[in-house]
Coordinates of C-alpha atoms and ligand atoms in Angstrom, one line a residue:
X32 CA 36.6 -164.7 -101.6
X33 CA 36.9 -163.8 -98.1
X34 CA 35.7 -160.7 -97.0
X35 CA 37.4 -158.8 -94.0
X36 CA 35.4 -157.5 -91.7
X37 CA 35.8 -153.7 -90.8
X38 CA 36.8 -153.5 -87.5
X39 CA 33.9 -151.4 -86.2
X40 CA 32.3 -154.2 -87.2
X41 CA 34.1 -156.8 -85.0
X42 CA 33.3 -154.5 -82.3
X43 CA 29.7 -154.3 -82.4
X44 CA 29.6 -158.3 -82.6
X45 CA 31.3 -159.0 -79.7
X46 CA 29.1 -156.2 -77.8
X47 CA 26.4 -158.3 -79.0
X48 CA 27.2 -161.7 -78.4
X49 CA 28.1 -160.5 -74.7
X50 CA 25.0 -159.0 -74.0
X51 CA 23.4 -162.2 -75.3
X52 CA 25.0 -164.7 -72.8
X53 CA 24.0 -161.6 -69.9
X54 CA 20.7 -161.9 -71.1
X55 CA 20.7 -165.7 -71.4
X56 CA 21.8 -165.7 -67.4
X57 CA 19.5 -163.7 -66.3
X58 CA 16.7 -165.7 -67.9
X59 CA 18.5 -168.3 -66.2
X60 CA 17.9 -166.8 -62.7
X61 CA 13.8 -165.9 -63.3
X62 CA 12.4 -168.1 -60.9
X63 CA 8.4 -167.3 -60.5
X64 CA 6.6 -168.5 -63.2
X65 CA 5.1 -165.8 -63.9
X66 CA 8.2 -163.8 -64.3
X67 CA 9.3 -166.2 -66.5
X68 CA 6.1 -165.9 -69.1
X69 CA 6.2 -161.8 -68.7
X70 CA 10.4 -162.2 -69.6
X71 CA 9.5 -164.5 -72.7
X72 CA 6.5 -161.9 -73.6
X73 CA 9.0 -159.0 -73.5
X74 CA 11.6 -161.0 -75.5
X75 CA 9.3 -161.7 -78.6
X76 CA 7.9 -157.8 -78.6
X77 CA 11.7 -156.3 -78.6
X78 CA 12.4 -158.7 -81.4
X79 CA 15.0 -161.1 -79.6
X80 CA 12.8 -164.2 -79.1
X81 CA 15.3 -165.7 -82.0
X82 CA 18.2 -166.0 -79.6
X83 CA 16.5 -168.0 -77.4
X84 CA 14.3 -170.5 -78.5
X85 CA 15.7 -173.4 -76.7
X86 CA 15.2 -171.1 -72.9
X87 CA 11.9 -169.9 -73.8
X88 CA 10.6 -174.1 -74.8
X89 CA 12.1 -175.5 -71.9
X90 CA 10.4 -173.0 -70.0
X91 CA 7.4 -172.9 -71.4
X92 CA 7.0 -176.8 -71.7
X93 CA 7.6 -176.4 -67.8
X94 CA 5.1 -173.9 -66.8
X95 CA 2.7 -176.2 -69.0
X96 CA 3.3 -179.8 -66.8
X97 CA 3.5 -177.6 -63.2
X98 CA 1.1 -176.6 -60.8
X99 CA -0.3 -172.6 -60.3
X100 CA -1.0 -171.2 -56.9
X101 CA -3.6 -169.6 -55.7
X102 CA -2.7 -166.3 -56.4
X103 CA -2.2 -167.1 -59.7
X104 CA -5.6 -168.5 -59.9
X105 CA -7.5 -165.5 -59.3
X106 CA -5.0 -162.8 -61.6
X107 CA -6.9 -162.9 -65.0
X108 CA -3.6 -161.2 -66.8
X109 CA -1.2 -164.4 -65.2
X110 CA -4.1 -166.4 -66.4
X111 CA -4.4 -165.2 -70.2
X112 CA -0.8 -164.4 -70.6
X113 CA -0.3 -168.5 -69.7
X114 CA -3.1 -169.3 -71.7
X115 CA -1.6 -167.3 -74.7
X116 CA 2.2 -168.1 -74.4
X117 CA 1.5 -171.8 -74.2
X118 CA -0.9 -171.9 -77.1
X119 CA 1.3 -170.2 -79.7
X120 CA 4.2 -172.4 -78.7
X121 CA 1.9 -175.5 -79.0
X122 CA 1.4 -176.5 -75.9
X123 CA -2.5 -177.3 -75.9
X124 CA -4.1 -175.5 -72.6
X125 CA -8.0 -175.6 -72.1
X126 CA -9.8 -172.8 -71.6
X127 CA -11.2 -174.0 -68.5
X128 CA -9.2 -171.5 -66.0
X129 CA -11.1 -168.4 -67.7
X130 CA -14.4 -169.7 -65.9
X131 CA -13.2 -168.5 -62.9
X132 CA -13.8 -165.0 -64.3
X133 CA -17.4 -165.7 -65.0
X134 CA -20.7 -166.2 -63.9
X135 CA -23.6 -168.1 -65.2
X136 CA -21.5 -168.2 -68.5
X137 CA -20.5 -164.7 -68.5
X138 CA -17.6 -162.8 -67.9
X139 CA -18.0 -161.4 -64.2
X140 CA -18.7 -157.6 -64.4
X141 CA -16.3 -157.4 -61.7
X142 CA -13.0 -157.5 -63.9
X143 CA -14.2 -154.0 -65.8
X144 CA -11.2 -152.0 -63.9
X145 CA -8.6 -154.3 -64.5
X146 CA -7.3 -153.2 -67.3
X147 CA -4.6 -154.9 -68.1
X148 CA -6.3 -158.3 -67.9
X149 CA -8.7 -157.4 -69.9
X150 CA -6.0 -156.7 -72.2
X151 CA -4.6 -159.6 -71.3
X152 CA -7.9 -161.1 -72.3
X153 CA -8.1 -159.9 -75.3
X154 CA -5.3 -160.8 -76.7
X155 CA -5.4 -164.7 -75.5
X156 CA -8.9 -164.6 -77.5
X157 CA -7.4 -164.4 -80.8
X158 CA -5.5 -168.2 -79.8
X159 CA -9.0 -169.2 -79.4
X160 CA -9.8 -173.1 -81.2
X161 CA -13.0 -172.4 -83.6
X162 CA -15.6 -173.8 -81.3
X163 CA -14.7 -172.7 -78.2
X164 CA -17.4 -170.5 -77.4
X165 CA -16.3 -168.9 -73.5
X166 CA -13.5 -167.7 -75.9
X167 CA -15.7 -166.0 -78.0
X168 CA -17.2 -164.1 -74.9
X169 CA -13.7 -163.1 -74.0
X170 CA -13.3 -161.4 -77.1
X171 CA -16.5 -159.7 -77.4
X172 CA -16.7 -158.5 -73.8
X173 CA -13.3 -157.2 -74.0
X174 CA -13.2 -155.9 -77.4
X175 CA -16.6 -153.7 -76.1
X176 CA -14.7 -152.7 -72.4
X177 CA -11.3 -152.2 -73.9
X178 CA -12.8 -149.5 -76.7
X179 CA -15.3 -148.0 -73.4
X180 CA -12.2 -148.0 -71.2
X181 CA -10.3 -145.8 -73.7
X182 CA -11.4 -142.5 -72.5
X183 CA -11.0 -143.2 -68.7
X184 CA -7.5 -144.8 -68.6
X185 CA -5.1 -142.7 -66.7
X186 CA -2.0 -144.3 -67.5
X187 CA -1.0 -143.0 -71.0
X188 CA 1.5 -146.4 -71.8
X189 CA -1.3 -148.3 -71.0
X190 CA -3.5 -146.5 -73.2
X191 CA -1.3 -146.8 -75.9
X192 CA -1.1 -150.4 -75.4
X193 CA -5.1 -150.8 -76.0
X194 CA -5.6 -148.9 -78.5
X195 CA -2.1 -150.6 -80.6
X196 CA -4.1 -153.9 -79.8
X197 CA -7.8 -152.8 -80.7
X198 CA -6.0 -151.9 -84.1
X199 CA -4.1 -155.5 -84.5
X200 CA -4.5 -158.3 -81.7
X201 CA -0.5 -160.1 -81.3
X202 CA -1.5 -163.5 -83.6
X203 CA -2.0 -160.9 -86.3
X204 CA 1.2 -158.6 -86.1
X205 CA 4.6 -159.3 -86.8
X206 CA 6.6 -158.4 -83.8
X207 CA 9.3 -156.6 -85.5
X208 CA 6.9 -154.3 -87.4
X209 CA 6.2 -152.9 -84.1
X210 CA 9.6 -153.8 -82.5
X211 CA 11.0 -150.4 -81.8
X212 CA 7.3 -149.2 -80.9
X213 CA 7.7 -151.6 -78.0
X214 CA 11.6 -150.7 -77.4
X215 CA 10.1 -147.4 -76.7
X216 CA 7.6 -148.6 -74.1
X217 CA 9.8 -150.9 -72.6
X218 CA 12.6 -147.9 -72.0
X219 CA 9.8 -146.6 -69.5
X220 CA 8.9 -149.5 -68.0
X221 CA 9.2 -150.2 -64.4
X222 CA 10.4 -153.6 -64.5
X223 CA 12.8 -152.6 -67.7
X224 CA 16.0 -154.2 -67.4
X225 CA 19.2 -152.6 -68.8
X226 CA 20.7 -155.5 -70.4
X227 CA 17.6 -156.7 -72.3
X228 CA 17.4 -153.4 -73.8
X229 CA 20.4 -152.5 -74.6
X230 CA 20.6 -156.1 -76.1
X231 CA 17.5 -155.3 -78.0
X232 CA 18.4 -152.1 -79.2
X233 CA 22.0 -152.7 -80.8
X234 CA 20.3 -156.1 -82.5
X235 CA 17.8 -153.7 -84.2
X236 CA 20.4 -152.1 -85.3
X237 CA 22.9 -154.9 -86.3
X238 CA 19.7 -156.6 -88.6
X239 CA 19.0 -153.2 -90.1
X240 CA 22.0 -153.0 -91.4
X241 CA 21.9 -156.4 -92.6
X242 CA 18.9 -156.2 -94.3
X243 CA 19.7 -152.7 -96.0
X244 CA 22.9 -154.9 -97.5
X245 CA 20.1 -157.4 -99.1
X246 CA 18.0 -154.4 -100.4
X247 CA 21.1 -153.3 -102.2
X248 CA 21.2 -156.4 -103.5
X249 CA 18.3 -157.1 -104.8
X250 CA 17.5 -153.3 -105.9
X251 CA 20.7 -154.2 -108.9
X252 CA 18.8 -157.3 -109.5
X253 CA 15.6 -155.4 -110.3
X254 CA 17.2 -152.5 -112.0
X255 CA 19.2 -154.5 -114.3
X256 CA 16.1 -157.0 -115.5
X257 CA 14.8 -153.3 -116.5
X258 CA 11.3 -153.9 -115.8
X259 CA 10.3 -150.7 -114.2
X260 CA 11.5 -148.6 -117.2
X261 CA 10.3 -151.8 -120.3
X262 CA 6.4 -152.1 -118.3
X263 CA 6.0 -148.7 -117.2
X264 CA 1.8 -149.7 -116.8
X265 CA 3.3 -152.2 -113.9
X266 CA 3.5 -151.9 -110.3
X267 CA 7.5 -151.2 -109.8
X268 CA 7.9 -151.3 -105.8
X269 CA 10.8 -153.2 -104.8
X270 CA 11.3 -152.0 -101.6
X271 CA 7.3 -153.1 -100.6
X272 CA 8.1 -156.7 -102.2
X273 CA 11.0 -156.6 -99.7
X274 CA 9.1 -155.6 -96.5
X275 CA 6.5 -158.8 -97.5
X276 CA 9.8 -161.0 -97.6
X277 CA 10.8 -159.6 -94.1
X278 CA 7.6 -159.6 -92.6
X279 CA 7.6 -163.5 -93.3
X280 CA 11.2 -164.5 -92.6
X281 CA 13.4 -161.4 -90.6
X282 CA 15.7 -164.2 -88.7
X283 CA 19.0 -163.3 -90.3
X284 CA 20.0 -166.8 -90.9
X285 CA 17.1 -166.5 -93.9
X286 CA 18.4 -164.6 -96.2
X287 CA 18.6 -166.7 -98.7
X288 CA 14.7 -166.8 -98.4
X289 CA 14.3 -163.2 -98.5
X290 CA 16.3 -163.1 -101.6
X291 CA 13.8 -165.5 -103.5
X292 CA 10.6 -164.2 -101.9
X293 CA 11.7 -160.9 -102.9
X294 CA 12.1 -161.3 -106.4
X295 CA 9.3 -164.0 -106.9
X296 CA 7.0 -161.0 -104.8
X297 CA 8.2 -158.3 -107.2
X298 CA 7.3 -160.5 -110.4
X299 CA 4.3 -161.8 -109.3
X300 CA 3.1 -157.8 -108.8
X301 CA 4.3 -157.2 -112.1
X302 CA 2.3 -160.3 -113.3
X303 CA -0.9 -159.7 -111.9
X304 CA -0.7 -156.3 -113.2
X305 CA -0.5 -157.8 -116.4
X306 CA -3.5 -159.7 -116.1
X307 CA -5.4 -157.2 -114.6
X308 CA -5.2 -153.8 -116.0
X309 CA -2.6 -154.0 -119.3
X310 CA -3.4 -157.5 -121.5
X311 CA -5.9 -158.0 -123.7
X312 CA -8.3 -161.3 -122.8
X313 CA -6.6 -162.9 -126.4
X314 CA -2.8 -161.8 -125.1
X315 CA -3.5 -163.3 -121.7
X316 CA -5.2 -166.4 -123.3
X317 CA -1.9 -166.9 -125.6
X318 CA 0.9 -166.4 -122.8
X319 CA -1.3 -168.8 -120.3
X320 CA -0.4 -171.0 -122.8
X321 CA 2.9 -170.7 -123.5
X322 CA 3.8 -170.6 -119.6
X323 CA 1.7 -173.9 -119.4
X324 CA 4.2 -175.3 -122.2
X325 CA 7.4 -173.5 -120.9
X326 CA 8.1 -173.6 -124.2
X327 CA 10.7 -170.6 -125.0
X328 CA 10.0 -171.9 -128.7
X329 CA 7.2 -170.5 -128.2
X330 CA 7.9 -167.5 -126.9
X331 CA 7.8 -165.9 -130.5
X332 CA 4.1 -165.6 -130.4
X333 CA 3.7 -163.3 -127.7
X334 CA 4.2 -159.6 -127.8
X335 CA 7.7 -157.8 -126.9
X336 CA 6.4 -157.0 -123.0
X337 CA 5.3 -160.4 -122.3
X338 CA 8.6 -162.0 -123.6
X339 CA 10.1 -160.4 -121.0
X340 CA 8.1 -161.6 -118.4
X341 CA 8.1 -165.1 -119.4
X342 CA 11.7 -164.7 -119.6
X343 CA 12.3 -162.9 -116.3
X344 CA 10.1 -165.9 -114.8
X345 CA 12.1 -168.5 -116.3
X346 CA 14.8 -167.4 -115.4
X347 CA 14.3 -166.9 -111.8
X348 CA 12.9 -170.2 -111.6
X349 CA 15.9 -171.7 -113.1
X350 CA 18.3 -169.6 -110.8
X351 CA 15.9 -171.5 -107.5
X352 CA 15.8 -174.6 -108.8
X353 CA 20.0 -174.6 -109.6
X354 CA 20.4 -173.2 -105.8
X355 CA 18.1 -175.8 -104.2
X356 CA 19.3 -178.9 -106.5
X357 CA 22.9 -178.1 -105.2
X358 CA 22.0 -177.2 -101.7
X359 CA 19.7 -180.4 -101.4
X360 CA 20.0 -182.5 -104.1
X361 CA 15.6 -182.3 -104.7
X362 CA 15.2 -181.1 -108.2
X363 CA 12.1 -178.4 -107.8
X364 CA 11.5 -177.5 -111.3
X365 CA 8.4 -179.5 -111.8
X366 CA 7.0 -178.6 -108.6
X367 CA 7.8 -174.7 -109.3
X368 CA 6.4 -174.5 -112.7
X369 CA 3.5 -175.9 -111.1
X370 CA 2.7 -173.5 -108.6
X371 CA 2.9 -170.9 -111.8
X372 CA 0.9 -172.8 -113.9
X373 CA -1.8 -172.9 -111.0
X374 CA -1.3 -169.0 -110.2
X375 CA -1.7 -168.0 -113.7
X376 CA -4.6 -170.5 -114.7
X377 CA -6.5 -168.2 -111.2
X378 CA -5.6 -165.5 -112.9
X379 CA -7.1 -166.0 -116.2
X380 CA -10.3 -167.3 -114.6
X381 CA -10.4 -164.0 -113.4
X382 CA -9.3 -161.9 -116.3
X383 CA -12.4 -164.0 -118.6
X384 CA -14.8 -162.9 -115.4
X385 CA -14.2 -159.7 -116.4
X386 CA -14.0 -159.4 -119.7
X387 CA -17.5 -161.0 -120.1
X388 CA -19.1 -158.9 -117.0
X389 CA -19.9 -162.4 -115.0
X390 CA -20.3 -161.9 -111.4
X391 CA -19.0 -165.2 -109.3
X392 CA -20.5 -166.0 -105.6
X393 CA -18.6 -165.0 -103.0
X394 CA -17.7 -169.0 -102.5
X395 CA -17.0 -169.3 -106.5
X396 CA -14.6 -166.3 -106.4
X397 CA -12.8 -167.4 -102.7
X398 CA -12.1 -170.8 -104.7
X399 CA -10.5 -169.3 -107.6
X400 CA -9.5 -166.5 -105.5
X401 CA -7.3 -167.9 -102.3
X402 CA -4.8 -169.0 -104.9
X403 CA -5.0 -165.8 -107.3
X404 CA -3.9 -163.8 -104.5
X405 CA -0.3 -165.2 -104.4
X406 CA -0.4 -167.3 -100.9
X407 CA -0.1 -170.7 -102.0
X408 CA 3.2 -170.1 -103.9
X409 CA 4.8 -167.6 -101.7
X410 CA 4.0 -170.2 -99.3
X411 CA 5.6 -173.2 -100.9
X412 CA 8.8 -170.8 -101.8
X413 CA 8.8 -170.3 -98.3
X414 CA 9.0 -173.5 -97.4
X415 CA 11.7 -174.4 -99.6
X416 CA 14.1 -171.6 -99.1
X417 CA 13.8 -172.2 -95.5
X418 CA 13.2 -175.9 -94.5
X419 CA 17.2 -177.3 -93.3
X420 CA 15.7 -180.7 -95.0
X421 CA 13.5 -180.3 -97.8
X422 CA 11.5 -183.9 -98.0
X423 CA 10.0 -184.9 -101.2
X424 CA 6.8 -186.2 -99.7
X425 CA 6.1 -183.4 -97.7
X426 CA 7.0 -180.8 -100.7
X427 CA 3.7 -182.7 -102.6
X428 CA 1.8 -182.9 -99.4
X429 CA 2.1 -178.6 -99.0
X430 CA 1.5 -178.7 -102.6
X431 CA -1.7 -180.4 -102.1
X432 CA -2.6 -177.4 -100.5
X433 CA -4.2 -178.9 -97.4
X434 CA -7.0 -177.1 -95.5
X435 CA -4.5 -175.6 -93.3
X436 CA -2.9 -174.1 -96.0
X437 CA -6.0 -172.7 -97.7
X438 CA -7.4 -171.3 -94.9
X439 CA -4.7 -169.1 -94.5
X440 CA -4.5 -167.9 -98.2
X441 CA -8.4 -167.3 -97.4
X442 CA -7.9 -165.0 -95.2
X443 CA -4.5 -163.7 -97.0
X444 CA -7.6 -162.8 -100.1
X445 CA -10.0 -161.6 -97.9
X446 CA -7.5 -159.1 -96.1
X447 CA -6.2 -158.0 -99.4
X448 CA -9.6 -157.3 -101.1
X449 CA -10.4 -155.5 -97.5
X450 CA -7.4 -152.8 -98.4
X451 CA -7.3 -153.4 -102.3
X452 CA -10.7 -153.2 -103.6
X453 CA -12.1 -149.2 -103.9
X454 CA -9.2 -149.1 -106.0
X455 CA -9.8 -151.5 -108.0
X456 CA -13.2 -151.0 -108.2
X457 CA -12.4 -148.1 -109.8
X458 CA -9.9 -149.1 -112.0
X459 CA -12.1 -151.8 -113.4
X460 CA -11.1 -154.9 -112.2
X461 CA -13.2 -158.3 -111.2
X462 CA -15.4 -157.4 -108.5
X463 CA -14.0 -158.7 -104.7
X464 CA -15.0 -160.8 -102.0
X465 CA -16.4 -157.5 -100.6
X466 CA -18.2 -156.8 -103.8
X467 CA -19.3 -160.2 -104.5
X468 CA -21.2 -160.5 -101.0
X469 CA -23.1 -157.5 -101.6
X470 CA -24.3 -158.2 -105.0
X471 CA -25.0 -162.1 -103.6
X472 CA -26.9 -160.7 -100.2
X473 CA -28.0 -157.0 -101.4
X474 CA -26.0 -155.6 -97.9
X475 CA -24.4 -152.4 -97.4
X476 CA -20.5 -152.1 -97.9
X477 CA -19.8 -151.5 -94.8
X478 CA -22.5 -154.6 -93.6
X479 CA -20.1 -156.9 -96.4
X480 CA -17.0 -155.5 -94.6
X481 CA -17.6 -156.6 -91.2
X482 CA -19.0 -159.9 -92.2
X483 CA -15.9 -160.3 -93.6
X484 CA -13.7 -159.4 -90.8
X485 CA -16.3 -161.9 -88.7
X486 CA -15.0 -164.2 -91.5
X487 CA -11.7 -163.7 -91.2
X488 CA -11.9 -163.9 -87.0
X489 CA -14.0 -167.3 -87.9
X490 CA -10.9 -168.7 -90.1
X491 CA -7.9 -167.9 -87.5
X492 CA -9.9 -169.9 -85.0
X493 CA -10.3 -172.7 -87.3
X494 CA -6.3 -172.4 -88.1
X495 CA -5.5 -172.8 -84.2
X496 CA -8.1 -175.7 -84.5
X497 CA -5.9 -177.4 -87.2
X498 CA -2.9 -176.5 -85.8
X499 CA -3.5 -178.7 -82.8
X500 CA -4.7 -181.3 -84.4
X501 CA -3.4 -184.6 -85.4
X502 CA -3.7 -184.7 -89.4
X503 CA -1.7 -181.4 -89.7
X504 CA 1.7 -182.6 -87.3
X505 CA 2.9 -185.2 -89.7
X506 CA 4.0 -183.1 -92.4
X507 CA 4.4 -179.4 -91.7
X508 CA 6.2 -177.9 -88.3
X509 CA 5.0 -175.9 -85.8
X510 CA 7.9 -173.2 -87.4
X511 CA 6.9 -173.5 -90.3
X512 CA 3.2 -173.2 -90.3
X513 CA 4.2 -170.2 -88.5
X514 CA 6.7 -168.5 -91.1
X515 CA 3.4 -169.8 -93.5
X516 CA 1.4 -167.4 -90.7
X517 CA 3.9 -164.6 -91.2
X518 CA 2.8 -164.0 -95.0
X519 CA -0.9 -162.9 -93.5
X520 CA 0.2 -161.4 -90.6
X521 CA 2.2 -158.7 -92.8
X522 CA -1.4 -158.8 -94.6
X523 CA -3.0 -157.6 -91.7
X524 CA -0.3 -155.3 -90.9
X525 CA -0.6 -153.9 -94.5
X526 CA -4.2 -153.7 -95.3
X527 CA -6.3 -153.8 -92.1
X528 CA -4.5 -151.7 -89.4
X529 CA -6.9 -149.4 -88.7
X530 CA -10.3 -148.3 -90.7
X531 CA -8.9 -146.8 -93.2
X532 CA -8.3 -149.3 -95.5
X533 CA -5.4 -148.0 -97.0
X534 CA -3.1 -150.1 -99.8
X535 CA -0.1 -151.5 -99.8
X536 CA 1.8 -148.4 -101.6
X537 CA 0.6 -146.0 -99.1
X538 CA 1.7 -147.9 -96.2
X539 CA 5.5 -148.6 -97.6
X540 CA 5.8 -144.6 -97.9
X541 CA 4.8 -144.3 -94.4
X542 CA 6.7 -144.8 -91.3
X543 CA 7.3 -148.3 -90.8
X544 CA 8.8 -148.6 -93.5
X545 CA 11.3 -145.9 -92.6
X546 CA 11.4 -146.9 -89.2
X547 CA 12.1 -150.8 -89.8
X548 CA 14.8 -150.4 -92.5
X549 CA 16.2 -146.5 -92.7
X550 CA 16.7 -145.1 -89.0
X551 CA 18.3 -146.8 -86.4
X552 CA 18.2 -146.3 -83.0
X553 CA 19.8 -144.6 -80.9
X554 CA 22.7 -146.2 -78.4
Ligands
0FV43 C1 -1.7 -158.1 -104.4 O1 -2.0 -157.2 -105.4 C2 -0.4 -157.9 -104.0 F1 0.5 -157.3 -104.7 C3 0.1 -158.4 -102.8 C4 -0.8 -159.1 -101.9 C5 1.4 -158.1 -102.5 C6 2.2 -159.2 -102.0 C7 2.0 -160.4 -102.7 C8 2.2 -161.5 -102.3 C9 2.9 -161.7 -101.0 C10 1.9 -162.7 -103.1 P1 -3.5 -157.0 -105.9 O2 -4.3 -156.4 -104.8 O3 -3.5 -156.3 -107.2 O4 -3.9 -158.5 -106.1 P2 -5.3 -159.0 -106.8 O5 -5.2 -160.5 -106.6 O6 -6.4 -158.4 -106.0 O7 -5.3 -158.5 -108.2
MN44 MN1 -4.3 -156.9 -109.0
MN45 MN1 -5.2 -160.0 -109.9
MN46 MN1 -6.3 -156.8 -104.5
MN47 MN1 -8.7 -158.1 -106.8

């Protein structure tokens, strides 16, 4: 059927596309290298980094093979902002250049009132490669001078800036959380420039709209499977399931993934809920079972609430596989009930944990417990509602769940026990990482909570190890391992900005969440 554009509609695009090709030409005419990274840096905060991939390699890939000048050499923001650009993009760039900032080993006390590379600094640290230990400097000297320099900066934007980045470094945050944030600072900026935010404004805009279209969507999906009303005892938070799927994919050509990572989100809530707080250890032990045999013969056994969620699962599964068997002739269905079988057999581990009072090592339950958080599947949807060409081999390599892979649902658990746990403490649930450390080492909470945030630090660096080297290129992309990235990034954005340790539904009430998908902004 074809659908006729209104024609306010028609409008608004062309706006858009020509304030793309102005933008594109005067990326064009950036010269100065350093222009060019602060341009490409400005891009990716206002959102519009999507639009321009092919500038912002070519550029970058130059800056990386050309020679810096001597002015460059001794400006420590030029210097991290390189540093930083390069690495996320996957150029490797050594570390080397920060030791002109230091002395003896240590950062030169001289650089305290340059605030902005220290900033600067700061946020290159988190691209360190685990092992790199002037890297590790840079973030403990600046994390310490940032905080200190707090209460003496006298530009306010800057202040603003420090302490947005003291609550979440860049490598954690996903840019278009904070996109209008950012649109805001940029409007006051000296070297603002009209087109760019004009540009970045109306596509706000444009993908809000889009993406309040695919809520619609898959808001009659969830209200006509009935599940809020049938499992009242379940978590029934569509619109947070939604804001995960954003946070790992907002590119508007991926809607089809947001569609699938929305519903499989949403289920696997209402799953874990299951498992956790309604089921009895017998009812879990019986519809583990029946999952593991997909066997809707079987289906008779279980009680009336757990039909429905091994029906609402198979038929969601069915629904992906028919989609990606006709997009890309690879039949998914083994490999799908697979990654449910897995998720289901971590969380019956945990459910018989509890139910018999045993409490696991903090390595025992981070085994059991990277995969019973969700990642590995969300993952692996992610990778087949995205990829243009799904390959067989590398489907079973991702399923294989290589290191790179479990590091990141590592930290994806630890983050989520760091917002998630009080509460379930409470609630009686199995006891967390954060839990499990304490009763293992006999440490305060708070002690257990900052070893785990050292942990978590510890684990990105070993990620942006991995990423460059060899063993990890063959199979996964530098795009996707990102979009794989994205999943824990929203993580961090959800759970661990700030100290309060807040949860997930606390956060989706909040502004955001508003922000990102109710109120646009103002032209
Ligand atoms: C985890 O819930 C949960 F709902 C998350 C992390 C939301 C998004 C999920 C995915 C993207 C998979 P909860 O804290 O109850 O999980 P645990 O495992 O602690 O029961
Ligand atoms: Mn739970
Ligand atoms: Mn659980
Ligand atoms: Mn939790
Ligand atoms: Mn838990």
């Amino acid at each position: 059927m074809k659908v006729t554009k209104p024609k306010q509609g028609e409008a608004i695009d062309a706006r858009a596309s020509a304030l793309r090709e102005e933008v594109r030409m005067i990326f064009k005419n950036v010269v100065e290298p350093l222009d060019q990274l602060e341009l490409i840096d400005q891009l990716q905060r206002l959102g519009l980094d999507y639009h321009f991939h092919d500038e912002i390699n070519r550029t970058l890939k130059n800056i990386h093979t050309g020679q810096k000048n001597e002015t460059w050499e001794k400006d420590l923001h030029a210097t991290a902002l390189e540093f930083r650009l390069l690495r996320q993009h996957g150029h490797h760039i050594s570390p080397e250049g920060f030791k002109r900032f230091t002395e003896n080993g240590s950062f030169n006390k001289g650089i305290r009132a340059d605030v902005q590379g220290l900033l600067s600094l700061y946020e290159a640290s988190y691209f360190s490669i685990d092992g790199e230990s002037l890297m590790d400097e840079a973030w403990s000297f600046t994390s310490n001078l940032l905080k200190d320099c707090l209460e003496n900066t006298v530009d306010l934007d800057l202040q603003m800036r420090v302490i947005n980045a003291l609550e979440l470094p860049l490598q954690w945050r996903i840019p278009r959380f904070d996109a209008k944030w950012y649109i805001n600072l940029y409007q006051k900026s000296g070297d603002m420039i009209p087109a760019v935010l004009a540009f970045a404004k109306l596509d706000f805009n444009i993908r809000q709209a889009l993406n309040q279209e695919e809520l619609k969507d898959l808001s009659r999906w969830w209200s006509k499977l009935g599940m809020g009303e049938k499992l009242p005892f379940a978590r029934d938070r569509l619109v947070a399931s939604f804001f995960w799927s954003l946070g790992i994919t907002g590119e508007p050509h991926h809607r089809y993934c947001r569609e699938v990572l929305t519903k499989i989100i949403e289920l696997i809530g209402v799953y874990d809920d299951v498992y956790d707080v309604y089921g009895t250890l017998d009812e879990l032990e019986l519809f583990t079972d029946v999952v593991q045999r997909w066997d809707i013969n079987a289906m008779k056994e279980l009680p009336d609430y757990m039909k429905l969620c091994f029906l609402s699962l198979i038929s969601v599964v069915n629904e992906t596989t028919y989609d990606i068997l006709r997009d890309h002739n690879i039949d998914t269905f083994p490999h799908q009930k697979k990654w449910f079988n897995d998720l289901f057999e971590c969380y019956i581990v945990e459910a018989r944990w509890y139910n018999s009072g045993y409490h696991p090592t903090l390595e025992e339950y981070l085994k059991n417990g990277f995969v019973s958080i969700g990642g590995p599947i969300v993952m692996l949807y992610s990778y087949i509602c995205t990829e243009d060409q799904i390959k067989k081999e590398d489907l079973e390599f991702n399923e294989d769940l290589p290191d790179i892979v479990r590091l990141a649902c590592e930290i994806f658990r630890l983050s989520d026990d760091y917002g998630t746990s009080s509460a379930e403490l409470k609630r009686g649930d199995v006891p967390s990482s954060i839990h499990c450390y304490m009763s293992e080492t006999g440490v305060s909470e708070e002690v257990s909570r900052e070893h785990m945030m050292n942990l978590i630090r510890k684990k990105w660096a070993q990620i942006n190890k991995l990423r460059f080297s060899k063993e990890n290129n063959n199979s996964l992309s530098w795009s996707f391992v990102d979009i794989m990235l994205n999943l824990i990034r929203a993580g961090h954005c959800l759970y661990n900005a700030g100290d309060d340790g807040f949860s997930v539904e606390d956060v989706v009430a909040k502004d955001t969440l508003v922000s990102l998908l109710v109120e646009p902004i103002p032209l």
